[in-house]
Coordinates of C-alpha atoms and ligand atoms in Angstrom, one line a residue:
X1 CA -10.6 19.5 -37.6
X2 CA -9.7 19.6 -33.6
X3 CA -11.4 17.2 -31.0
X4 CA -12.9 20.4 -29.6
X5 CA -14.9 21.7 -32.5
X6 CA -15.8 18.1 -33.4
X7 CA -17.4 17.9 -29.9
X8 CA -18.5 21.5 -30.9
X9 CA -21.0 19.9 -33.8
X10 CA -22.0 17.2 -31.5
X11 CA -24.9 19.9 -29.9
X12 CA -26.5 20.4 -33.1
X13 CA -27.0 16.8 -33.5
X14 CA -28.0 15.9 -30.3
X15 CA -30.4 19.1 -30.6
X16 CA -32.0 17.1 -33.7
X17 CA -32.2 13.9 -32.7
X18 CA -34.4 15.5 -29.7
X19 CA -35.6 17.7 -31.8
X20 CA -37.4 14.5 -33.9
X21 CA -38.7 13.1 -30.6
X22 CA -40.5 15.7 -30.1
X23 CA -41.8 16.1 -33.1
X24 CA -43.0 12.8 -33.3
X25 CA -45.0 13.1 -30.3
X26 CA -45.9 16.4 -31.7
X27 CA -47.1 15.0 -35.2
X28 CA -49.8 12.5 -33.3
X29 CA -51.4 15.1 -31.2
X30 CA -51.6 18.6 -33.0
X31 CA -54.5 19.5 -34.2
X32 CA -54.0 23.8 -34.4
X33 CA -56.1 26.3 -36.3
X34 CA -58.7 23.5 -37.7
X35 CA -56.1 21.7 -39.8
X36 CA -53.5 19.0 -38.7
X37 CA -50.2 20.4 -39.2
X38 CA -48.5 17.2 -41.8
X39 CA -45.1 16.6 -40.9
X40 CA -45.2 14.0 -44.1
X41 CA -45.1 17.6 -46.3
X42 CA -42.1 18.8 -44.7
X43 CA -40.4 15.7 -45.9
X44 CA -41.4 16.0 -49.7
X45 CA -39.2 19.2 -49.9
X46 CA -35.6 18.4 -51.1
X47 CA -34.6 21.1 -48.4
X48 CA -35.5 19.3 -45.1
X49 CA -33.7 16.3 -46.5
X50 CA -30.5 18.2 -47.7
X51 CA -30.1 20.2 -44.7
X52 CA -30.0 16.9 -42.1
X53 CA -27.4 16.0 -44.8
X54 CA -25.2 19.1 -44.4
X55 CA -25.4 18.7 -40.5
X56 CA -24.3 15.3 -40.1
X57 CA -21.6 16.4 -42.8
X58 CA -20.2 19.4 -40.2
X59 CA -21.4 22.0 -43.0
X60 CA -23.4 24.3 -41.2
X61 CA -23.5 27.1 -43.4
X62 CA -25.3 24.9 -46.1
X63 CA -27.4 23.6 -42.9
X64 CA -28.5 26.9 -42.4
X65 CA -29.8 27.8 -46.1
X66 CA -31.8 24.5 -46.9
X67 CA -33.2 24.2 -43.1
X68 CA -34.1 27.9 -43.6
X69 CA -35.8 27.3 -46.8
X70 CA -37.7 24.2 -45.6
X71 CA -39.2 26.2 -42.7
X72 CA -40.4 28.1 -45.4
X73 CA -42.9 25.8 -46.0
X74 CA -44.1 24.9 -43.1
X75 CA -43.2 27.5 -40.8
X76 CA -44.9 25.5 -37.5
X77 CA -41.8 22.9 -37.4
X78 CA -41.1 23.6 -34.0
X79 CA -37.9 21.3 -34.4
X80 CA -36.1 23.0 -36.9
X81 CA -36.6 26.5 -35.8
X82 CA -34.9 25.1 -32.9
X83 CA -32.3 23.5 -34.7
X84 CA -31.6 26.4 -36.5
X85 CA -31.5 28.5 -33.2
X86 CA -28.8 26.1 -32.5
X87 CA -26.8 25.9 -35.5
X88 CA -26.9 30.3 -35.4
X89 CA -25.5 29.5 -31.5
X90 CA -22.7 26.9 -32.7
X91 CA -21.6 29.8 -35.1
X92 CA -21.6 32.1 -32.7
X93 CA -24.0 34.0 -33.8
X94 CA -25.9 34.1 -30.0
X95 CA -28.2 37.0 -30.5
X96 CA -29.8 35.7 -32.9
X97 CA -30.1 31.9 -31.4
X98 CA -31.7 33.8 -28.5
X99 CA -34.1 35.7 -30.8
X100 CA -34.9 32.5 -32.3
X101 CA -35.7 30.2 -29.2
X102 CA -37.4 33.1 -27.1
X103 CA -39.7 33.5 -30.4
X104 CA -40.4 30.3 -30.4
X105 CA -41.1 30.5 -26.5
X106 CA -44.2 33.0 -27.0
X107 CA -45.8 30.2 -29.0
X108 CA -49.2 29.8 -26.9
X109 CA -49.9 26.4 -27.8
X110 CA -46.6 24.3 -26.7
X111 CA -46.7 21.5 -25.0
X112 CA -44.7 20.9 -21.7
X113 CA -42.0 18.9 -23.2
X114 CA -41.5 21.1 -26.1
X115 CA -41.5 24.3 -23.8
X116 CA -38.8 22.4 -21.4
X117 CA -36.6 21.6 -24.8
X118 CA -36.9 25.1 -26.2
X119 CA -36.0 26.4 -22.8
X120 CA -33.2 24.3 -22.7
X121 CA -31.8 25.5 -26.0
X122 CA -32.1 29.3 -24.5
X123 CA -30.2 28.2 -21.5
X124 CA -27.5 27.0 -24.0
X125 CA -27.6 30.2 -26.0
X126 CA -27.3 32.3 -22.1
X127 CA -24.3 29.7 -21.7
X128 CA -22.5 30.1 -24.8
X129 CA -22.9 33.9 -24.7
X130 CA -21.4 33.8 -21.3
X131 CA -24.6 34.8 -19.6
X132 CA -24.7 32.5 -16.5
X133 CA -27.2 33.8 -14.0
X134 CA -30.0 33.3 -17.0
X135 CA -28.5 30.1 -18.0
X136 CA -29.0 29.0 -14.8
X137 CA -32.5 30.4 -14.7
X138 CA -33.4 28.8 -17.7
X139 CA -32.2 25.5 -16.9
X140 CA -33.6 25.4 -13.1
X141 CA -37.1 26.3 -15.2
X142 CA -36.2 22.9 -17.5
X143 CA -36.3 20.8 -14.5
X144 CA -38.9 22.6 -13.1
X145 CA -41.0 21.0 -16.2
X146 CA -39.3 17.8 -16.4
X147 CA -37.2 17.2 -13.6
X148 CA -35.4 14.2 -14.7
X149 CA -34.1 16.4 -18.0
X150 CA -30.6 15.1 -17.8
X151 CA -29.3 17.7 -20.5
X152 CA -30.4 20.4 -18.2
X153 CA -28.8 18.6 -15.4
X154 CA -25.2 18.1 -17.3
X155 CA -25.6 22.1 -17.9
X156 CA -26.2 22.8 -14.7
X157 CA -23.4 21.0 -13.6
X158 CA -21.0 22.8 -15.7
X159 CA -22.0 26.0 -15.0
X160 CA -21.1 25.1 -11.0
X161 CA -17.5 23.7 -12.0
X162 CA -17.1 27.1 -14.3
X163 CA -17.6 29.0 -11.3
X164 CA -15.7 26.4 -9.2
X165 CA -19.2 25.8 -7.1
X166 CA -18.1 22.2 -6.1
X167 CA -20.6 21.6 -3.7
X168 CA -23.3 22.3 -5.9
X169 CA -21.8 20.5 -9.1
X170 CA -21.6 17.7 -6.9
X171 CA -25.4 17.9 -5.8
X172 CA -26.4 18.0 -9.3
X173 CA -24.1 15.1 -10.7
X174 CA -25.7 13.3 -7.5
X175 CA -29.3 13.3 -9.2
X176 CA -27.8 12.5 -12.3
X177 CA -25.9 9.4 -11.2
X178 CA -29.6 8.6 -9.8
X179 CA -30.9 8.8 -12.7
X180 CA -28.5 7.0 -14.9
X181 CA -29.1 4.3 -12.2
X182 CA -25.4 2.5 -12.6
X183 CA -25.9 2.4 -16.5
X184 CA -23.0 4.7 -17.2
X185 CA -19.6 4.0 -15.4
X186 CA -18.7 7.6 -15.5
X187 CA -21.0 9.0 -12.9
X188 CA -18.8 7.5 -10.3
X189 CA -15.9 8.5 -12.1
X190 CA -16.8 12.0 -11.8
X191 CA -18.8 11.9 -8.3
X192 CA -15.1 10.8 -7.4
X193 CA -13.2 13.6 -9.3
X194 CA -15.6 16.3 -7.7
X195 CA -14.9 15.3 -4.2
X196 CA -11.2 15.4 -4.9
X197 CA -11.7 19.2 -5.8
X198 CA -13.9 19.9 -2.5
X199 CA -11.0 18.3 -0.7
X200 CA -8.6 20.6 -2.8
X201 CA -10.6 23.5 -1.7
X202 CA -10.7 22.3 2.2
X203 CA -7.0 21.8 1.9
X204 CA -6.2 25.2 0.5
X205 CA -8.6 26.9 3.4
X206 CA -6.4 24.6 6.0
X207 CA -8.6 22.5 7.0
X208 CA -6.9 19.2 7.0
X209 CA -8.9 17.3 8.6
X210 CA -11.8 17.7 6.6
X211 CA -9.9 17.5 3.6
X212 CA -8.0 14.3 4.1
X213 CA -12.0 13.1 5.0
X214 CA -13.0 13.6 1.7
X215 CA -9.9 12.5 -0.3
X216 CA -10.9 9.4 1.5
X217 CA -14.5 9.6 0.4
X218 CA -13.5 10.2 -3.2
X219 CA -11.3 7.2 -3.4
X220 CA -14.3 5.5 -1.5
X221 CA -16.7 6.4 -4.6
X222 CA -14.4 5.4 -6.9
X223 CA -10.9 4.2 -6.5
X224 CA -9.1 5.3 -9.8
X225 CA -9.5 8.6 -8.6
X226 CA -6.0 9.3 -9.3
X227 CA -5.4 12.6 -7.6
X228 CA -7.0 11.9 -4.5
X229 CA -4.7 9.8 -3.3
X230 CA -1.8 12.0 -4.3
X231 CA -3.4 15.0 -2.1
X232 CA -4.4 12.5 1.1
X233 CA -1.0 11.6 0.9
X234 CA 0.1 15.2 0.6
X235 CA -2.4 16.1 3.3
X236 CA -1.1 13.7 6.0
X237 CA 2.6 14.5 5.2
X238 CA 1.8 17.9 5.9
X239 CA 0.4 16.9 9.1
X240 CA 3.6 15.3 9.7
X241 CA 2.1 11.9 9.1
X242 CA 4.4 10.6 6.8
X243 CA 4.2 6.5 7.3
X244 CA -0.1 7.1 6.5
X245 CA 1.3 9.8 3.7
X246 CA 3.0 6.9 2.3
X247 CA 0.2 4.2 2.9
X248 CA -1.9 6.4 0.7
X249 CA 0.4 6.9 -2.3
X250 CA 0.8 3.2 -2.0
X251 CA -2.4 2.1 -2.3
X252 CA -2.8 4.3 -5.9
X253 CA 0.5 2.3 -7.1
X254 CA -1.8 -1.0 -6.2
X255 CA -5.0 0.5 -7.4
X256 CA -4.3 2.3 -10.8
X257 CA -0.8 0.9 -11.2
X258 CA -0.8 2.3 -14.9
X259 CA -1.1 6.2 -12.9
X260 CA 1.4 4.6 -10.2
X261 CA 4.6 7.1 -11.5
X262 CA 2.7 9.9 -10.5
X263 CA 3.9 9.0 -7.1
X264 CA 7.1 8.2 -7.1
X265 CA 9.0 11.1 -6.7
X266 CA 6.6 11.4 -3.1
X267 CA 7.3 7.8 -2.3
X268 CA 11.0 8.2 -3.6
X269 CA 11.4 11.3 -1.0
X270 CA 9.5 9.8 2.3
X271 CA 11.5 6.0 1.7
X272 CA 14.7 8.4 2.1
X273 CA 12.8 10.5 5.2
X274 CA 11.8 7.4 6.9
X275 CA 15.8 5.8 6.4
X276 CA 14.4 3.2 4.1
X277 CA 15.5 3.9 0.3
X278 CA 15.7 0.1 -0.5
X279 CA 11.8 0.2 -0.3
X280 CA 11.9 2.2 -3.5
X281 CA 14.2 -0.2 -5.6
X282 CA 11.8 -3.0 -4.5
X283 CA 8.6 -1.2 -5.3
X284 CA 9.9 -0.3 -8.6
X285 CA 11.6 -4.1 -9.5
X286 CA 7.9 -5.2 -8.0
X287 CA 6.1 -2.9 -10.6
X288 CA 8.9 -4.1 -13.8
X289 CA 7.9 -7.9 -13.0
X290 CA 4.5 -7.1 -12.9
X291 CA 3.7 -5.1 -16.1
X292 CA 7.4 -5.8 -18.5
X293 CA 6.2 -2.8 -21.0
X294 CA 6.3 -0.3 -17.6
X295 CA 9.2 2.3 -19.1
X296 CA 8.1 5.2 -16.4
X297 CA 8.9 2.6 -13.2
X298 CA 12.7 2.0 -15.4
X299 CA 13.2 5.6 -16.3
X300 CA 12.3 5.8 -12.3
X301 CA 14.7 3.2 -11.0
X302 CA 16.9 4.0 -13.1
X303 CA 17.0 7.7 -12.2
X304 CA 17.4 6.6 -8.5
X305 CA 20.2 4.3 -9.4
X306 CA 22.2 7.1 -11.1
X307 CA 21.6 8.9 -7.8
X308 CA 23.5 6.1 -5.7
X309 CA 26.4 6.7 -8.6
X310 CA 25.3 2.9 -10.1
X311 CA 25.2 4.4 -13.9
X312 CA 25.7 0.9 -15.3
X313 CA 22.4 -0.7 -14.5
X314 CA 20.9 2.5 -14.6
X315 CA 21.9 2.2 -18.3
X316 CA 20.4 -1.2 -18.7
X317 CA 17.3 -0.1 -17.3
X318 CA 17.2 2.7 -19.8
X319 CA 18.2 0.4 -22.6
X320 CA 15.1 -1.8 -21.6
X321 CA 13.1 0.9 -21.2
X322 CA 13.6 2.2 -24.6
X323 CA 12.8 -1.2 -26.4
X324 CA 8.9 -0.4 -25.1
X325 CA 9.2 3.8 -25.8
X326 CA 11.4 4.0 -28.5
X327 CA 10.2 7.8 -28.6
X328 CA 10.4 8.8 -25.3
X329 CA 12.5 12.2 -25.6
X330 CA 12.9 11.9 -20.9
X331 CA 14.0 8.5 -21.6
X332 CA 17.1 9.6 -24.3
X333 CA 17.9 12.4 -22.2
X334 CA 18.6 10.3 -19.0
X335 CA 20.7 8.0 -21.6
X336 CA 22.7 11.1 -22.5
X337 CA 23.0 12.0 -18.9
X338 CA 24.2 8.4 -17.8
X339 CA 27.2 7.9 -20.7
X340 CA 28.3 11.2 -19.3
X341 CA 28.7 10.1 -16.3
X342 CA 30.2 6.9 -17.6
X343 CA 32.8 8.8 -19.6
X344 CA 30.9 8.0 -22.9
X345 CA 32.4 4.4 -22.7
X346 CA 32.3 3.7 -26.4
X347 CA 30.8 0.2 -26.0
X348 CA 27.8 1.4 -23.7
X349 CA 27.6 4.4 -27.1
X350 CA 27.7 1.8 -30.1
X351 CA 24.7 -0.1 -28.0
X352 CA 22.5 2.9 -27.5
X353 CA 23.0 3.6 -31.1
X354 CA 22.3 0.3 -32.5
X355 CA 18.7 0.0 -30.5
X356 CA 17.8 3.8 -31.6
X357 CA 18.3 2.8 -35.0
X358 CA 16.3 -0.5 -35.3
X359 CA 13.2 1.3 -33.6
X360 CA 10.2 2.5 -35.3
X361 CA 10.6 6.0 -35.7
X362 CA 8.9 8.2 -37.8
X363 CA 11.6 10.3 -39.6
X364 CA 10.5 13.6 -39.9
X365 CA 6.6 12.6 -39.3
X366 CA 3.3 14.0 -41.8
X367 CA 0.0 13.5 -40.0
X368 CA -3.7 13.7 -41.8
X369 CA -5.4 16.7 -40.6
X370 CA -8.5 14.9 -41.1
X371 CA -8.1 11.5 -39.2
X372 CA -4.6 11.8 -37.5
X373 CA -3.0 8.9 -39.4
X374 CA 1.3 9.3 -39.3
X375 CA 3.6 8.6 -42.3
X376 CA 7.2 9.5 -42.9
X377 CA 6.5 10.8 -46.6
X378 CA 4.4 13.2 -47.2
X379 CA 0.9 11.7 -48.8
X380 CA -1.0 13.3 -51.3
X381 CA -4.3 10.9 -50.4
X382 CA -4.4 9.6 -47.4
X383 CA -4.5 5.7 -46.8
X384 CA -6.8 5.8 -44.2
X385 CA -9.7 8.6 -44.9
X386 CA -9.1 8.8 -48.4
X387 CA -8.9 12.7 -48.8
X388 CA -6.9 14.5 -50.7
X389 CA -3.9 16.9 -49.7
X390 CA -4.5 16.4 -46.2
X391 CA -1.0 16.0 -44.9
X392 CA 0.9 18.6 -42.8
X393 CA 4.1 18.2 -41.8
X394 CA 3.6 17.5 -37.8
X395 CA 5.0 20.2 -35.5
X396 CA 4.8 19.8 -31.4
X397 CA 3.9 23.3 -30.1
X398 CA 2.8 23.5 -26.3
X399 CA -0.8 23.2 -25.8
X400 CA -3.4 26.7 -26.1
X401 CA -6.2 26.8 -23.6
X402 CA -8.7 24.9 -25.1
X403 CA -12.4 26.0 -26.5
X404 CA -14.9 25.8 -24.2
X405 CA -16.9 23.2 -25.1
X406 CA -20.4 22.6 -25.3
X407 CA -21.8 19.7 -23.2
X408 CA -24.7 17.6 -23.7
Ligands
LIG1 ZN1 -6.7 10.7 -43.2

């Protein structure tokens, strides 16, 4: 099972969870045709019970039949007509999630909360089915009821990146970050990232000035916004600043230095504009002292080294390198590349050998479909999940788009 479906089943759950709330608030107050509706009864049917199994279990078909059968007997449950509407949606069955929620819309008698979660499941459906003018109807309506409906919010949000609405995406992740009130470190995070693509936009439109402005402002909201710094520094050199170009693609080696290869090639370039290539060997040797395990700063150096025609301690670098990233493919081929150049000096060959050989490889590697874990043989239970015949021989294949994913 992928990451993305496993995100993909995440909805449902979340759907439930809400789902309960509500129907606990529900259970205290309904009182509907002369009778109190007993949530206890729902609970004495194997089916209610079985079908929360099956969903945390990922087995939404089997979800479907016992949650189906349990709204047989008490066809009221608000929640799980809703989570069925949402397991039919995660199958991809839309219409019918659609028919489900806006049924359960017409019910006269819903309380504002559960007509702002219903609605919110409809906007999902909209979403899912690729319908975003209602989506965004049907969420603006969510907040409309409860304005601090952060689900609604997150949705909202996405639906403005999808259609590369920055501005407004940002607005929205604005009240969110208000709400979370510094409780999750990701708001800034992602206030950060948005600017960086408002800035992209202003760039791409020419307008420099603006655009180095905000690149400034997302680094301001959070400084590990990587590529912010790499497009100020783009912006300025384009603007034929190059020392503030540089200043900028400095200051991400200092603040992130674990993103700082990202700018080398940049910083590499403007040292050798500006007449001063030795600043490169010192920020790299800075770096290697600083963090030992840092292969990408020696692959760097050592690539620049090569340049100058010094293969010999560009081959020690390498060598070093490779102790920390025994796997690293860039780092073997710039090996090859140096004993080339260095006549394939059989001394230098007989030491490359010797290190490839003592590291941990995986020969010919097996991974568990289910939980990722690597072996060289293939496994026919796995040591770490316990399943059987989960082993595939591993194959590296360039990545598909991915899924869209739903987000909660
Ligand atoms: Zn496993």
């Amino acid at each position: 099972m992928t990451m993305t479906t496993e995100l993909y089943m995440l909805a449902p759950l979340v759907a439930l969870l809400i789902g309960l709330a509500v129907g606990k608030a529900w259970e205290r107050y309904k009182l509907r045709d002369g009778r109190w509706i007993d949530r206890r009864r729902l609970r004495e049917t194997p089916h209610y019970m079985l079908g929360l199994n099956f969903l945390v279990d990922n087995q939404v078909d089997q979800a479907i039949d016992e949650l189906t059968q349990a709204t047989s007997t008490d066809t009221d449950a608000l929640e799980i007509q809703m989570i069925l509407g949402n397991l039919y949606r995660e199958k991809g069955q839309v219409g019918r999630a659609i028919n489900v929620h806006q049924a359960l819309l017409q019910r006269p008698d819903l309380r504002t909360l559960e007509h702002a979660y219903v609605l919110l499941c409809l906007g999902l459906d909209f979403r899912h089915g690729g319908f975003v003018d209602r989506a965004l109807e049907a969420f603006q309506e969510v907040l409309q009821l409860d304005p601090k409906n952060r689900y609604a919010l997150v949705n909202l949000q996405k639906l403005h990146e999808d259609q590369h609405q920055w501005t407004e995406a940002l607005h929205v992740r604005e009240q969110i970050a208000k709400i979370d009130a510094g409780r999750r470190p990701d708001d800034q995070q992602i206030l950060g990232f948005l600017r960086n693509q408002i800035g992209t936009t202003q760039a791409s439109q020419g307008n420099a000035a603006a655009a180095a402005r905000t690149f400034a402002e997302a680094i301001d909201v959070d400084a590990r916004t990587v590529p912010a710094y790499l497009n100020l520094g783009d912006v300025r050199a384009r603007q034929g600043q190059l020392a503030a170009a540089v200043d900028a693609w400095e200051k991400l080696v200092e603040a992130v230095p674990d993103h700082a290869y990202l700018a080398f090639e940049r910083l590499e370039r403007a040292y050798q504009a500006m007449g001063a290539p030795k600043r490169f060997i010192d920020l790299c040797t800075r770096l290697i002292d600083r963090s030992p395990q840092d292969w990408r700063t020696r692959l760097a150096l050592s690539r620049h080294l090569s340049g100058a025609g010094d293969h010999q301690a560009a081959f020690d670098l390498l060598l070093d390198a490779l102790t920390h990233h025994p796997h690293g493919l860039s780092i073997h081929q710039e090996v090859w590349a140096v004993l080339a150049a260095l006549g394939f000096d059989p001394a230098l060959v007989s030491r490359y050998v010797a290190l490839a050989r003592e590291a941990v490889f995986y020969l010919d590697p097996h991974v568990c479909r289910r939980c990722r874990y690597r072996t060289t043989e293939l496994l026919w239970q796995c040591p770490q999940c316990h399943e059987w015949n989960t082993f595939v021989e591993e194959r590296i294949a360039p990545a598909k788009d991915p899924e869209p994913v739903s987000s909660w």
